Amino acid sequence: MIPISYYLILSTIIFTISIAGIFLNRKNILVLLMSLELMFLSVNFNLITLGNYLGDLTGQVFVFFVLTVVAAESAIGLALLIVLFRSKKSIDVDDLSELKG
Amino acid sequence: MNIELITFFIFSTLLIFTCIKVITSSNPVLSAINLVFSFFLSAVLWLLLGAEFLSIILILVYVGAVMVLFLFVVMMLDINIAKKTAAYIKYLPLGIAVFIAFNILIIYFFINTFENIDYNAVKNIEIISDSNTQNLGYLLFTKYIIEFEIAGLILLLGIISAIVLTYRKNPKNKYQNPTKQISASKKDRLKIITDLKE
Amino acid sequence: MINIALLLLLTPLIGTLILLYLQNSSKKLTIIISNLSILFSFLLSVYLLILYISSNASTLSKDVLVFADVKIYSLAFGLYIDSLSLVMCTVVTSVSFLVHYYSISYMKDEKSFNRFFIYTNFFTFSMLLIVLSNNFFQLFIGWELVGLSSYLLIGFWTKKNSAIKANYKAFLVNRVGDIGLILGLCLIFISYNTTNYNEVFQLKDTINNTNINIFGYTFNTLSCICLLLFIGAMAKSAQVPLHFWLPDSMEGPTPISALIHAATMVTAGIYMVARLSPLYVLAEDVSLFILYVGSITAFFLGIVALVQNDIKRIIAYSTISQLGYMTAALGASLYSLAIFHLITHAFFKALLFLCAGSIIIKCHHEQDIRKIGGLRRFMPITYMAFLYASLSLIGFPLTSGFYSKETIIDAVGYYGHTIPYTMLLLSIFTTTLYTAKIFSKVFFGESTLHLDSELKNKENDFEMLMPLVVLTIPSVFLGIFIYDSLMLGTLFGTSLAAQELVVSFYNDYVINSLNFFLHSFLTINFLILTSAIIFGYFYYYKKSFVIKTPSFIKNILTEEYGFNIFSSKYIPEFQNFITKYLWRRVDISAIDNGFVNNTSYFLNKISHKVRKVHTGFIYHYSLTIISALIILLLIIGYKN
């Protein structure tokens, strides 16, 4: 039996990698979306792990829903990306500073 | 050191490595490929946790659909891969610092919280068979049926919004406007001309 | 009994309210409602007084309506019924009724006839509220309402510039006194934790032994309370140095002068001190102060009346002087004598004012006594009424004024207050002299006015003459009627403190009213009185000699000791200086520039700095979020 903390530590590491990816990434939004996918993955990891160790299937049901939502999210995100590319001819993160105060 | 633990270590190391590759590689295609790898690896780890159905779903839906979508977008967008490594290196120490700090904190938490956890806290789940898929399906279609339906609606919403966002009208196309057709009245069409001779 | 008293109090208010809704109705309806409400009130108070005295009932204090009941304190509307309040009620309502009746004729040509009666009814109600209140809070409300209605009535002729100034002045001077009253009330509330009269009276001894610390100096709490309340009374009852609003308030209609200066407003201060006599008896130093204030007022402001030429102003100064007598009596702890003089003064001064009003109407609103003359021939009833009132005012033996005033003077002398006694004695002379002045100039001599010949031989209307005749009776006979019972304390026995002073004076000096009358011919008072009458006869009537008064004394007197110029020139200038300073320094530089403008300026600066945080880059935002998360985790980790 693998200790529960191994899985949790693993998911934490994935989560922090994806966070680092968000703010280290200056190239394009696509990688940013991929980082988000990774983040969801780590969350799913947590849910499955805890569900398994507590003997509860609800965690897996939850992961099921998370997968659904993530699929929809990535579809919309990519659609937005395309719209953005059409208007700005670039998906560079550095070019997206309309919110600048 | 049993086989389970060895598997876990191998696959988790690979997983971390591919994750790092996802965020560091300058080519988005490479990133996407690495993401696919990381999904595969985590699917294996999920199998270890006994979530067979979900690991299969992860591969089928994610790798098969979502990641392909990503790749499609990468190809569609014609992105020039300019290398801005200078800025990357400049911010890397900060990234590593945040990474370490956050990791230490969360791991500290998890160890503190889950070290002495009572694994038998929740055991009153209805298990109808040994198969994970059957159990999950049973739970989804009985207890969580409403949530399941809502999930379907969310997917539909995703489809519609993606289409609405990206759909472009081609000005060359000729098409009918049913609303205008219905709302047309007699006055717009008919013109009564009285006797011209007068 | 409480219910009747409540009805007595509320009738004028109901009258006011009805009149308020009938502002555009006919004069006849207004007259009926206003007069009936006061008459009803008067009859009720007479009935209550008779009932109270005949049944030997004890003091009754009852809360009728509780506004707010907090644990430590309850705010209530209550009535206090004893012989003092009932006698006051009777005096107030009777004079008020006669003034109302008189006003029917006096105000008949007035455009805002209805407004006048609304005000007067409300005035009567406010005064009754003071008289019947059983707690300080209600007293204060009544006090302010009296101030308000006097303000409205003095400035009744809203288009007359001097009237507006006068009512403003009256209001402001009363406000100065009100500060004292409010502070006194606060002090009472702090030290007694209640505002009910009876509860305060019960606690008076314990409070007398406590001290209060003001700016590092220690004072006796009770003395402090008494002094502060007396400041309020000084303004209301026109004592030096807060008296100067009263002569100016003559700008109002004459019936109002009668109402304000005879029965209602000015007596409120005297009544309050008498009502609180259990407290004032204990504060001996304050009593001494009151005695000196009263006698100074009586003497010095009586002299001012000598140089005045406006008939109403003379009577106003005489009112101040007479109020000085009452205050002196209060200061000498002879409370029942003060109330006695208050009652008799209410009647004869109301009579004097109404006579003056009658004369003024006759002479087409001419008030300068140098121009009026020879009215004796064609105003015989007014002449007689004025004669009786004047006799009462100067204290001619057997009249009401004689009993009340001479008793005060003699009692002050009897208890060894030499300086006040001298001043009070000397002011008999001045009182007689200015009365002689009015009398000889108005009713004798020649008129410089050209009155219509058909008007010349006619007295005024019945409405104006009836009150004169009715008021003559108490002016002359009331004194001898109630003298003995009042002096022996049977009338005010329980409601006033220190009655034993009066009783011992009565037993030692007066013995009985007849004896007092006979004895008075042998006293120095009578000598002064007769000499003044003789002097006045020769100086004003025969004009057999002329006295050259030194011009600087005359100047001081015509300037009214500088109070007028002080109040209308120096105080406004000082005020102007301060307000300008405040306006420039505080308002403009501190508030406008300092707070308002600087706030926006700094906000602008800060936001200019802060907006740079908003880079617009996603990775900056995410870094911020992560840092916040780390800090949050640190906090939680630290707590665990």
PDB file of N, CA and C in Angstrom, chain C residues 219-284:
ATOM      1  N   PHE C 219     -16.872  72.908  43.525  1.00  0.00           N
ATOM      2  CA  PHE C 219     -18.051  73.658  43.930  1.00  0.00           C
ATOM      3  C   PHE C 219     -19.028  72.701  44.584  1.00  0.00           C
ATOM      4  N   ASN C 220     -19.893  73.300  45.378  1.00  0.00           N
ATOM      5  CA  ASN C 220     -20.989  72.508  45.908  1.00  0.00           C
ATOM      6  C   ASN C 220     -21.982  72.236  44.785  1.00  0.00           C
ATOM      7  N   THR C 221     -22.382  70.991  44.637  1.00  0.00           N
ATOM      8  CA  THR C 221     -23.236  70.621  43.510  1.00  0.00           C
ATOM      9  C   THR C 221     -24.559  71.366  43.540  1.00  0.00           C
ATOM     10  N   LEU C 222     -25.159  71.427  44.709  1.00  0.00           N
ATOM     11  CA  LEU C 222     -26.480  72.037  44.801  1.00  0.00           C
ATOM     12  C   LEU C 222     -26.412  73.524  44.469  1.00  0.00           C
ATOM     13  N   SER C 223     -25.379  74.190  44.968  1.00  0.00           N
ATOM     14  CA  SER C 223     -25.235  75.617  44.660  1.00  0.00           C
ATOM     15  C   SER C 223     -25.071  75.812  43.172  1.00  0.00           C
ATOM     16  N   CYS C 224     -24.298  74.922  42.571  1.00  0.00           N
ATOM     17  CA  CYS C 224     -24.067  75.004  41.138  1.00  0.00           C
ATOM     18  C   CYS C 224     -25.383  74.878  40.386  1.00  0.00           C
ATOM     19  N   ILE C 225     -26.161  73.877  40.763  1.00  0.00           N
ATOM     20  CA  ILE C 225     -27.456  73.653  40.100  1.00  0.00           C
ATOM     21  C   ILE C 225     -28.326  74.893  40.246  1.00  0.00           C
ATOM     22  N   CYS C 226     -28.402  75.399  41.465  1.00  0.00           N
ATOM     23  CA  CYS C 226     -29.273  76.542  41.722  1.00  0.00           C
ATOM     24  C   CYS C 226     -28.821  77.754  40.920  1.00  0.00           C
ATOM     25  N   LEU C 227     -27.520  77.967  40.881  1.00  0.00           N
ATOM     26  CA  LEU C 227     -27.008  79.124  40.152  1.00  0.00           C
ATOM     27  C   LEU C 227     -27.326  79.008  38.668  1.00  0.00           C
ATOM     28  N   LEU C 228     -27.091  77.815  38.110  1.00  0.00           N
ATOM     29  CA  LEU C 228     -27.333  77.631  36.676  1.00  0.00           C
ATOM     30  C   LEU C 228     -28.806  77.811  36.345  1.00  0.00           C
ATOM     31  N   LEU C 229     -29.670  77.241  37.181  1.00  0.00           N
ATOM     32  CA  LEU C 229     -31.098  77.394  36.922  1.00  0.00           C
ATOM     33  C   LEU C 229     -31.506  78.849  37.064  1.00  0.00           C
ATOM     34  N   PHE C 230     -30.878  79.535  38.016  1.00  0.00           N
ATOM     35  CA  PHE C 230     -31.236  80.939  38.198  1.00  0.00           C
ATOM     36  C   PHE C 230     -30.821  81.775  36.998  1.00  0.00           C
ATOM     37  N   ILE C 231     -29.752  81.371  36.326  1.00  0.00           N
ATOM     38  CA  ILE C 231     -29.371  82.106  35.110  1.00  0.00           C
ATOM     39  C   ILE C 231     -30.499  82.020  34.084  1.00  0.00           C
ATOM     40  N   GLY C 232     -31.092  80.826  33.971  1.00  0.00           N
ATOM     41  CA  GLY C 232     -32.255  80.691  33.096  1.00  0.00           C
ATOM     42  C   GLY C 232     -33.379  81.597  33.546  1.00  0.00           C
ATOM     43  N   ALA C 233     -33.619  81.620  34.860  1.00  0.00           N
ATOM     44  CA  ALA C 233     -34.692  82.457  35.389  1.00  0.00           C
ATOM     45  C   ALA C 233     -34.389  83.927  35.175  1.00  0.00           C
ATOM     46  N   MET C 234     -33.093  84.298  35.232  1.00  0.00           N
ATOM     47  CA  MET C 234     -32.718  85.696  35.026  1.00  0.00           C
ATOM     48  C   MET C 234     -33.122  86.172  33.638  1.00  0.00           C
ATOM     49  N   ALA C 235     -32.885  85.313  32.650  1.00  0.00           N
ATOM     50  CA  ALA C 235     -33.248  85.725  31.297  1.00  0.00           C
ATOM     51  C   ALA C 235     -34.757  85.818  31.160  1.00  0.00           C
ATOM     52  N   LYS C 236     -35.460  84.831  31.669  1.00  0.00           N
ATOM     53  CA  LYS C 236     -36.916  84.836  31.507  1.00  0.00           C
ATOM     54  C   LYS C 236     -37.541  85.971  32.294  1.00  0.00           C
ATOM     55  N   SER C 237     -37.072  86.181  33.495  1.00  0.00           N
ATOM     56  CA  SER C 237     -37.693  87.180  34.341  1.00  0.00           C
ATOM     57  C   SER C 237     -37.004  88.521  34.260  1.00  0.00           C
ATOM     58  N   ALA C 238     -36.159  88.699  33.270  1.00  0.00           N
ATOM     59  CA  ALA C 238     -35.573  90.007  32.971  1.00  0.00           C
ATOM     60  C   ALA C 238     -34.842  90.619  34.139  1.00  0.00           C
ATOM     61  N   GLN C 239     -33.872  89.903  34.670  1.00  0.00           N
ATOM     62  CA  GLN C 239     -33.039  90.471  35.719  1.00  0.00           C
ATOM     63  C   GLN C 239     -31.718  90.938  35.120  1.00  0.00           C
ATOM     64  N   VAL C 240     -31.105  91.930  35.774  1.00  0.00           N
ATOM     65  CA  VAL C 240     -29.786  92.396  35.344  1.00  0.00           C
ATOM     66  C   VAL C 240     -28.844  91.198  35.313  1.00  0.00           C
ATOM     67  N   PRO C 241     -28.028  90.980  34.349  1.00  0.00           N
ATOM     68  CA  PRO C 241     -27.786  91.763  33.134  1.00  0.00           C
ATOM     69  C   PRO C 241     -28.496  91.205  31.908  1.00  0.00           C
ATOM     70  N   LEU C 242     -29.478  90.370  32.101  1.00  0.00           N
ATOM     71  CA  LEU C 242     -30.161  89.806  30.922  1.00  0.00           C
ATOM     72  C   LEU C 242     -31.558  90.412  30.747  1.00  0.00           C
ATOM     73  N   HIS C 243     -31.690  91.658  31.129  1.00  0.00           N
ATOM     74  CA  HIS C 243     -33.036  92.236  31.140  1.00  0.00           C
ATOM     75  C   HIS C 243     -33.377  92.960  29.850  1.00  0.00           C
ATOM     76  N   PHE C 244     -32.371  93.278  29.028  1.00  0.00           N
ATOM     77  CA  PHE C 244     -32.601  94.334  28.041  1.00  0.00           C
ATOM     78  C   PHE C 244     -33.498  93.930  26.882  1.00  0.00           C
ATOM     79  N   TRP C 245     -33.910  92.669  26.849  1.00  0.00           N
ATOM     80  CA  TRP C 245     -34.854  92.296  25.790  1.00  0.00           C
ATOM     81  C   TRP C 245     -36.246  92.805  26.092  1.00  0.00           C
ATOM     82  N   LEU C 246     -36.542  92.999  27.399  1.00  0.00           N
ATOM     83  CA  LEU C 246     -37.928  93.263  27.768  1.00  0.00           C
ATOM     84  C   LEU C 246     -38.437  94.620  27.277  1.00  0.00           C
ATOM     85  N   PRO C 247     -37.688  95.716  27.459  1.00  0.00           N
ATOM     86  CA  PRO C 247     -38.206  96.986  26.924  1.00  0.00           C
ATOM     87  C   PRO C 247     -38.402  96.939  25.421  1.00  0.00           C
ATOM     88  N   ASP C 248     -37.513  96.239  24.719  1.00  0.00           N
ATOM     89  CA  ASP C 248     -37.666  96.164  23.272  1.00  0.00           C
ATOM     90  C   ASP C 248     -38.874  95.347  22.856  1.00  0.00           C
ATOM     91  N   SER C 249     -39.254  94.414  23.713  1.00  0.00           N
ATOM     92  CA  SER C 249     -40.357  93.543  23.318  1.00  0.00           C
ATOM     93  C   SER C 249     -41.677  94.295  23.299  1.00  0.00           C
ATOM     94  N   MET C 250     -41.642  95.594  23.657  1.00  0.00           N
ATOM     95  CA  MET C 250     -42.857  96.411  23.580  1.00  0.00           C
ATOM     96  C   MET C 250     -43.278  96.655  22.148  1.00  0.00           C
ATOM     97  N   GLU C 251     -42.464  96.177  21.205  1.00  0.00           N
ATOM     98  CA  GLU C 251     -42.824  96.356  19.800  1.00  0.00           C
ATOM     99  C   GLU C 251     -44.035  95.526  19.410  1.00  0.00           C
ATOM    100  N   GLY C 252     -44.327  94.523  20.192  1.00  0.00           N
ATOM    101  CA  GLY C 252     -45.493  93.695  19.896  1.00  0.00           C
ATOM    102  C   GLY C 252     -46.776  94.450  20.208  1.00  0.00           C
ATOM    103  N   PRO C 253     -47.921  93.840  19.875  1.00  0.00           N
ATOM    104  CA  PRO C 253     -49.199  94.462  20.211  1.00  0.00           C
ATOM    105  C   PRO C 253     -49.323  94.618  21.731  1.00  0.00           C
ATOM    106  N   THR C 254     -50.029  95.651  22.156  1.00  0.00           N
ATOM    107  CA  THR C 254     -50.100  95.948  23.583  1.00  0.00           C
ATOM    108  C   THR C 254     -50.717  94.830  24.427  1.00  0.00           C
ATOM    109  N   PRO C 255     -51.772  94.148  23.951  1.00  0.00           N
ATOM    110  CA  PRO C 255     -52.277  93.038  24.760  1.00  0.00           C
ATOM    111  C   PRO C 255     -51.206  92.001  25.043  1.00  0.00           C
ATOM    112  N   ILE C 256     -50.290  91.863  24.104  1.00  0.00           N
ATOM    113  CA  ILE C 256     -49.214  90.907  24.292  1.00  0.00           C
ATOM    114  C   ILE C 256     -48.270  91.381  25.365  1.00  0.00           C
ATOM    115  N   SER C 257     -48.028  92.676  25.382  1.00  0.00           N
ATOM    116  CA  SER C 257     -47.205  93.207  26.462  1.00  0.00           C
ATOM    117  C   SER C 257     -47.861  92.889  27.793  1.00  0.00           C
ATOM    118  N   ALA C 258     -49.170  93.047  27.844  1.00  0.00           N
ATOM    119  CA  ALA C 258     -49.872  92.732  29.089  1.00  0.00           C
ATOM    120  C   ALA C 258     -49.723  91.269  29.428  1.00  0.00           C
ATOM    121  N   LEU C 259     -49.818  90.426  28.411  1.00  0.00           N
ATOM    122  CA  LEU C 259     -49.768  88.985  28.657  1.00  0.00           C
ATOM    123  C   LEU C 259     -48.363  88.571  29.056  1.00  0.00           C
ATOM    124  N   ILE C 260     -47.360  89.092  28.324  1.00  0.00           N
ATOM    125  CA  ILE C 260     -45.995  88.671  28.602  1.00  0.00           C
ATOM    126  C   ILE C 260     -45.502  89.247  29.916  1.00  0.00           C
ATOM    127  N   HIS C 261     -45.775  90.532  30.130  1.00  0.00           N
ATOM    128  CA  HIS C 261     -45.119  91.198  31.245  1.00  0.00           C
ATOM    129  C   HIS C 261     -45.919  91.164  32.508  1.00  0.00           C
ATOM    130  N   ALA C 262     -47.114  90.674  32.412  1.00  0.00           N
ATOM    131  CA  ALA C 262     -47.887  90.653  33.635  1.00  0.00           C
ATOM    132  C   ALA C 262     -47.991  89.252  34.187  1.00  0.00           C
ATOM    133  N   ALA C 263     -48.536  88.356  33.393  1.00  0.00           N
ATOM    134  CA  ALA C 263     -48.959  87.105  33.988  1.00  0.00           C
ATOM    135  C   ALA C 263     -48.118  85.930  33.560  1.00  0.00           C
ATOM    136  N   THR C 264     -47.561  85.972  32.391  1.00  0.00           N
ATOM    137  CA  THR C 264     -47.029  84.704  31.910  1.00  0.00           C
ATOM    138  C   THR C 264     -45.521  84.657  31.855  1.00  0.00           C
ATOM    139  N   MET C 265     -44.961  85.123  30.780  1.00  0.00           N
ATOM    140  CA  MET C 265     -43.579  84.777  30.514  1.00  0.00           C
ATOM    141  C   MET C 265     -42.616  85.208  31.614  1.00  0.00           C
ATOM    142  N   VAL C 266     -42.675  86.475  32.010  1.00  0.00           N
ATOM    143  CA  VAL C 266     -41.669  86.954  32.945  1.00  0.00           C
ATOM    144  C   VAL C 266     -41.823  86.308  34.320  1.00  0.00           C
ATOM    145  N   THR C 267     -43.023  85.823  34.602  1.00  0.00           N
ATOM    146  CA  THR C 267     -43.185  85.219  35.924  1.00  0.00           C
ATOM    147  C   THR C 267     -42.683  83.788  35.949  1.00  0.00           C
ATOM    148  N   ALA C 268     -42.363  83.251  34.775  1.00  0.00           N
ATOM    149  CA  ALA C 268     -41.930  81.851  34.739  1.00  0.00           C
ATOM    150  C   ALA C 268     -40.684  81.635  35.570  1.00  0.00           C
ATOM    151  N   GLY C 269     -39.739  82.582  35.472  1.00  0.00           N
ATOM    152  CA  GLY C 269     -38.505  82.444  36.236  1.00  0.00           C
ATOM    153  C   GLY C 269     -38.767  82.482  37.728  1.00  0.00           C
ATOM    154  N   ILE C 270     -39.606  83.443  38.143  1.00  0.00           N
ATOM    155  CA  ILE C 270     -39.935  83.566  39.567  1.00  0.00           C
ATOM    156  C   ILE C 270     -40.615  82.288  40.043  1.00  0.00           C
ATOM    157  N   TYR C 271     -41.552  81.828  39.203  1.00  0.00           N
ATOM    158  CA  TYR C 271     -42.292  80.629  39.578  1.00  0.00           C
ATOM    159  C   TYR C 271     -41.350  79.445  39.716  1.00  0.00           C
ATOM    160  N   MET C 272     -40.381  79.356  38.798  1.00  0.00           N
ATOM    161  CA  MET C 272     -39.490  78.193  38.853  1.00  0.00           C
ATOM    162  C   MET C 272     -38.682  78.202  40.137  1.00  0.00           C
ATOM    163  N   VAL C 273     -38.139  79.366  40.481  1.00  0.00           N
ATOM    164  CA  VAL C 273     -37.344  79.424  41.708  1.00  0.00           C
ATOM    165  C   VAL C 273     -38.213  79.087  42.916  1.00  0.00           C
ATOM    166  N   ALA C 274     -39.445  79.605  42.908  1.00  0.00           N
ATOM    167  CA  ALA C 274     -40.334  79.305  44.034  1.00  0.00           C
ATOM    168  C   ALA C 274     -40.671  77.822  44.077  1.00  0.00           C
ATOM    169  N   ARG C 275     -40.863  77.263  42.917  1.00  0.00           N
ATOM    170  CA  ARG C 275     -41.198  75.845  42.845  1.00  0.00           C
ATOM    171  C   ARG C 275     -40.034  75.001  43.374  1.00  0.00           C
ATOM    172  N   LEU C 276     -38.828  75.450  43.088  1.00  0.00           N
ATOM    173  CA  LEU C 276     -37.649  74.707  43.535  1.00  0.00           C
ATOM    174  C   LEU C 276     -37.135  75.236  44.856  1.00  0.00           C
ATOM    175  N   SER C 277     -37.998  75.915  45.605  1.00  0.00           N
ATOM    176  CA  SER C 277     -37.538  76.526  46.854  1.00  0.00           C
ATOM    177  C   SER C 277     -36.868  75.538  47.808  1.00  0.00           C
ATOM    178  N   PRO C 278     -37.277  74.263  47.869  1.00  0.00           N
ATOM    179  CA  PRO C 278     -36.544  73.343  48.747  1.00  0.00           C
ATOM    180  C   PRO C 278     -35.070  73.248  48.417  1.00  0.00           C
ATOM    181  N   LEU C 279     -34.734  73.428  47.143  1.00  0.00           N
ATOM    182  CA  LEU C 279     -33.320  73.413  46.771  1.00  0.00           C
ATOM    183  C   LEU C 279     -32.659  74.739  47.109  1.00  0.00           C
ATOM    184  N   TYR C 280     -33.374  75.827  46.777  1.00  0.00           N
ATOM    185  CA  TYR C 280     -32.750  77.145  46.934  1.00  0.00           C
ATOM    186  C   TYR C 280     -32.526  77.495  48.394  1.00  0.00           C
ATOM    187  N   VAL C 281     -33.372  76.968  49.282  1.00  0.00           N
ATOM    188  CA  VAL C 281     -33.194  77.241  50.708  1.00  0.00           C
ATOM    189  C   VAL C 281     -31.830  76.743  51.158  1.00  0.00           C
ATOM    190  N   LEU C 282     -31.416  75.600  50.629  1.00  0.00           N
ATOM    191  CA  LEU C 282     -30.148  75.023  51.065  1.00  0.00           C
ATOM    192  C   LEU C 282     -28.951  75.774  50.497  1.00  0.00           C
ATOM    193  N   ALA C 283     -29.151  76.390  49.311  1.00  0.00           N
ATOM    194  CA  ALA C 283     -28.021  77.074  48.674  1.00  0.00           C
ATOM    195  C   ALA C 283     -28.000  78.524  49.142  1.00  0.00           C
ATOM    196  N   GLU C 284     -27.386  78.759  50.279  1.00  0.00           N
ATOM    197  CA  GLU C 284     -27.498  80.090  50.883  1.00  0.00           C
ATOM    198  C   GLU C 284     -26.699  81.136  50.115  1.00  0.00           C
TER     199      GLU C 284
END
